[in-house]
Amino acid sequence: MDLSPGCGLPPPRFAPRLSTECSMDMDFLPGWLEHRPMVETLYLELTPPHLGDNTGDLDRLLRPLKQKGFAPLHVHFPALGHLAARIRAAQYRVTAVLGFASCHWELIDVLPGELRYPPLGFAVDLGTTRLAFYLIDLARGDVVAETSVMNPQIPLGEDILTRISQARGELGRKRLQEPLISVFNQTMQEMLQAQGYPASSVYALATAGNTTMSHFLLGLDTSNICREPYIPVANRFPLFHAEQLMLNIHPRALVHVFPNVGSYFGGDLLAGILASGMHRSSEIDILVDVGTNAEVVLGNRDWLIACAGAAGPALEGGVVERGMIAGPGAIDRVRIDSESLEPAYHVIADEKPVGICGSGLIDLIAEMFMAGILTIQGKINMRLTSPRIVSTPDGPVYILAYADETADGRDLLISGIDIGILLKSKAAMYTILTVITNKVGVRFQDLEHFYVAGTFGNHIDPLMAIRIGMLPDIPLATYHGLGNTAGRGAAMLLLDRSLLQDVERVCSQITYIELNVNMELMNEFRGAQFLPHTDPRLFPSVTIPQRASGLELAHGTEGLRA
Amino acid sequence: MDLSPGCGLPPPRFAPRLSTECSMDMDFLPGWLEHRPMVETLYLELTPPHLGDNTGDLDRLLRPLKQKGFAPLHVHFPALGHLAARIRAAQYRVTAVLGFASCHWELIDVLPGELRYPPLGFAVDLGTTRLAFYLIDLARGDVVAETSVMNPQIPLGEDILTRISQARGELGRKRLQEPLISVFNQTMQEMLQAQGYPASSVYALATAGNTTMSHFLLGLDTSNICREPYIPVANRFPLFHAEQLMLNIHPRALVHVFPNVGSYFGGDLLAGILASGMHRSSEIDILVDVGTNAEVVLGNRDWLIACAGAAGPALEGGVVERGMIAGPGAIDRVRIDSESLEPAYHVIADEKPVGICGSGLIDLIAEMFMAGILTIQGKINMRLTSPRIVSTPDGPVYILAYADETADGRDLLISGIDIGILLKSKAAMYTILTVITNKVGVRFQDLEHFYVAGTFGNHIDPLMAIRIGMLPDIPLATYHGLGNTAGRGAAMLLLDRSLLQDVERVCSQITYIELNVNMELMNEFRGAQFLPHTDPRLFPSVTIPQRASGLELAHGTEGLRA
């Protein structure tokens, strides 16, 4: 019962944006972004030296550049003679390549005559699972190409803690760093070759990742990140040059690694804030990034508050038995007929289903709930008669796809145990949102925008997420999927250098709150494990089906044992 | 007839300051200098990390430093992990070493606990003939030690043009550069060892030399400096780090090479301006540096004008037959008895005389003139009867020291030819001074200070220089010897970082004028070759002796043929 386009199933609210696709997203860069790229190029026809003007060859170039506002202007000492010779050899007709370094400009290169290729930059989302690369034309201000690859560290450890344990000592740090650099170089080379551009035309790179990934990339010690009191080597990383990290682009290309606020608040989220623009808004916005952790930022241009909690793994599809990340073979959308209890689903890349990803799981729980298959306590209603509702030695299950439909020839089912895990995750998500808004006395209704980032955020349907009580019951128009916010924020930084100040400001301004496990939090969490919540007034738009509320609460806790 | 102290000869107005001496000069640094050293050190006891403060290890140090005004603060990317680990290992009690780089500060190093050695710097006078090194205690603000060594490039060419011809191509540049770096390293090591300081405590080096010497040191192409239109690779050199030039001090020590205004106006003279303080004066001062060329700067805090001309070699003692630079064995002071025509002289280091240096030659000419041995046309008066006045096949000579007094057992004499050369040199000097003052309509009488720099300037007696018409006839109190102004200016820059702005300002402000050879200049020059001048009204204080004016002018030109 595969579900191809045009099967009548509504499209998800957020257009899927798969990391395996390379399509251009025209909305990738926000409208408010100004085009003040990190690297500027300037063609100059200088007056050749004569007796009346004994200015040095290099100064002859620097003088007009400074007059045009590129000041203070730094020249890399070892390049001094080489650059001056090139100016002379080009008969004083050269293009200066200038990089912005916050408190000064750098003369990255001097090229003879006019530029043959546009000045380029790479924005990289340094994800724990995948790395996404965006090749940017800095002069035109657009994305030329994008691609993503698996994080080459995965063989060293699926999760970040295993990788940290592998990264002990100088050798360990190299073991984690080198495959990253190799993949950077290989991917960038392939992307450039496909466009016919030389690596030497890439003058800037910006990358955003979580704190640990940034440390891995820079070869820094991660051992104190995962032990109390969780201290990274550095929160802010100095601007450096490609040659210092063996990156095969222009050796003097500026490399900007997004800073982190702490061990559990990384540059990826900071880039997400940039991408959302919430740090420039007068209204109150919230940004949620569900990755390994659920990370939440609340605030506006005047204040920002953040927290994080372990809500993610199940929602990303990584923990439940048939869960998988959003990719080919993953069921990402589900609908269930309330009468027949028969499902319809969509599989990414229209293949036979292999598993089910986060958005599919949310749809599934919501639809099971709406069809009365799940009680408000999250228990499978065994009183219903359907060949899909089956009792097994491990408890009741619902069969989403029969063995003859699936890629591996096994029934694709969801168990009471899986549902219990998912409800804990969605409860954690809702609890975090409740805690952070309560902290500053903001009601969900006060939110102007609710941004959802991350792989997960690209696929979920907020209507479904509200039905299961994961996201607050506010108008659907409030919700905005942002796609890959880490990559987008990095790309934005390359195209609008004034955002360097924003990054610095946000980094100083943001208050990170620790979620202390206390009675109040536990009560919140307990209530949020119901469908949609023990307090239905919180979800006025969700009509609880008759069948779901039929079971008495006393039995309902069974579904939560996991 | 050696002349030891107490022989009745007046001491020269400027205390001799020989490059072979290592005595401390208490007046080396001017009183107006403020103590704002290029490198600051700061001991900090940081709060160790705890759960309430998840600041990164490095940020933990950077935060208080920025609060104390060391901002923007740059960290060298490859040192990131190393510095953070040191902070942790030192249990958050560290000394930060901070270097000033005009538009930002640099974190040069982080040392555990408190400093064991003072922060040090080297100021180096990068002379064509000699290199002078000053070891500076940046914290106390004084000169710890000084020494000077021969320029190791001399075997490759006595004069700078020969060296430039040797410096062709990559290999040639290395040939000139490497011996310099070796001598830097060897000399600095010896000086540090003598004081018991480690090389790693040297965090800054400033050096001032002429344009070509600075290019040699930095391995830059000098071939365009000596051919029209005389263009150096660069006038301003970027600040760089010791490791980039293989200097064996702290690898991240800041190295500052004084900029030059043009091929013929080098960093040595710019350092001289700093040393004189004329660029901060409201009155009009003049600075004269007689080296290979005579270089002159005129002006005040509002304007500065400079020019240079070939007046130097003879005055430095390098051209006349028995001339030598001021060093052991050189006659540096001479008096002649007007009645007996017998000379008295002083030899540097009280050795047997080997030759005669610049100040000795000026004394000699002045005294021969005053004793009537020289006519106003500069011709030796053969009508006088003295065993010291002898006619030779090459013309008349005056014997200053007989063979039995000298180091080489030969008569030490001065010939009519020598005198002709000297008069041309002194005339060139006076002409340059006339031209530059006329250019801006300043009279010699308007000068507040007349500063004389260079090896030559350390030794000459302005009274004698006025008598021969080399320096203008203004009150002797106007004249000030400045010693080694290149080394002093470099030392001042290390001790008062605000002078970086002064250097930048002076460099932009100064107007360099070319001396165009025209009729007016030639007339000036011709008149200035007489003793003291064809126009005696220019030298009212000089009483022309009867005997000197006795010869008719028609015969006088003989002495000028050389």
PDB file of C-alpha atoms in Angstrom, chain B residues 16 25 71 81-82 98 102 120 130 144 182 196 218 224 239 314 327 332 368 372 377 394 410 461 498 535 539 548-549:
ATOM      1  CA  PRO B  16      82.270  60.404  21.978  1.00  0.00           C
ATOM      2  CA  ASP B  25      74.108  55.875  28.288  1.00  0.00           C
ATOM      3  CA  ALA B  71      40.848  44.069  22.927  1.00  0.00           C
ATOM      4  CA  GLY B  81      45.015  23.874  22.228  1.00  0.00           C
ATOM      5  CA  HIS B  82      48.470  24.262  23.697  1.00  0.00           C
ATOM      6  CA  LEU B  98      50.354  40.430  25.368  1.00  0.00           C
ATOM      7  CA  SER B 102      48.311  48.658  16.368  1.00  0.00           C
ATOM      8  CA  LEU B 120      62.618  41.574  27.029  1.00  0.00           C
ATOM      9  CA  ARG B 130      77.739  48.008  11.776  1.00  0.00           C
ATOM     10  CA  VAL B 144      70.039  46.225  29.981  1.00  0.00           C
ATOM     11  CA  SER B 182      72.989  34.469  11.722  1.00  0.00           C
ATOM     12  CA  GLY B 196      71.359  34.988  32.308  1.00  0.00           C
ATOM     13  CA  LEU B 218      63.492  40.656   4.915  1.00  0.00           C
ATOM     14  CA  ASN B 224      64.535  48.266  -8.393  1.00  0.00           C
ATOM     15  CA  LEU B 239      54.338  43.425  11.599  1.00  0.00           C
ATOM     16  CA  ALA B 314      84.559  61.882   2.784  1.00  0.00           C
ATOM     17  CA  GLY B 327      87.335  53.480  15.966  1.00  0.00           C
ATOM     18  CA  ASP B 332      89.362  62.176  16.220  1.00  0.00           C
ATOM     19  CA  MET B 368      94.901  74.366   9.244  1.00  0.00           C
ATOM     20  CA  GLY B 372      96.786  80.024   7.938  1.00  0.00           C
ATOM     21  CA  GLN B 377      90.287  78.603  -1.402  1.00  0.00           C
ATOM     22  CA  ASP B 394     101.531  64.681  -6.083  1.00  0.00           C
ATOM     23  CA  ARG B 410     104.485  55.836   7.698  1.00  0.00           C
ATOM     24  CA  ASP B 461      82.731  69.496  17.068  1.00  0.00           C
ATOM     25  CA  SER B 498      52.028  54.976  21.044  1.00  0.00           C
ATOM     26  CA  ASP B 535      80.157  85.069   1.252  1.00  0.00           C
ATOM     27  CA  PHE B 539      79.730  83.078   8.931  1.00  0.00           C
ATOM     28  CA  ALA B 548      94.546  82.526   4.824  1.00  0.00           C
ATOM     29  CA  SER B 549      93.121  85.464   2.909  1.00  0.00           C
TER      30      SER B 549
END
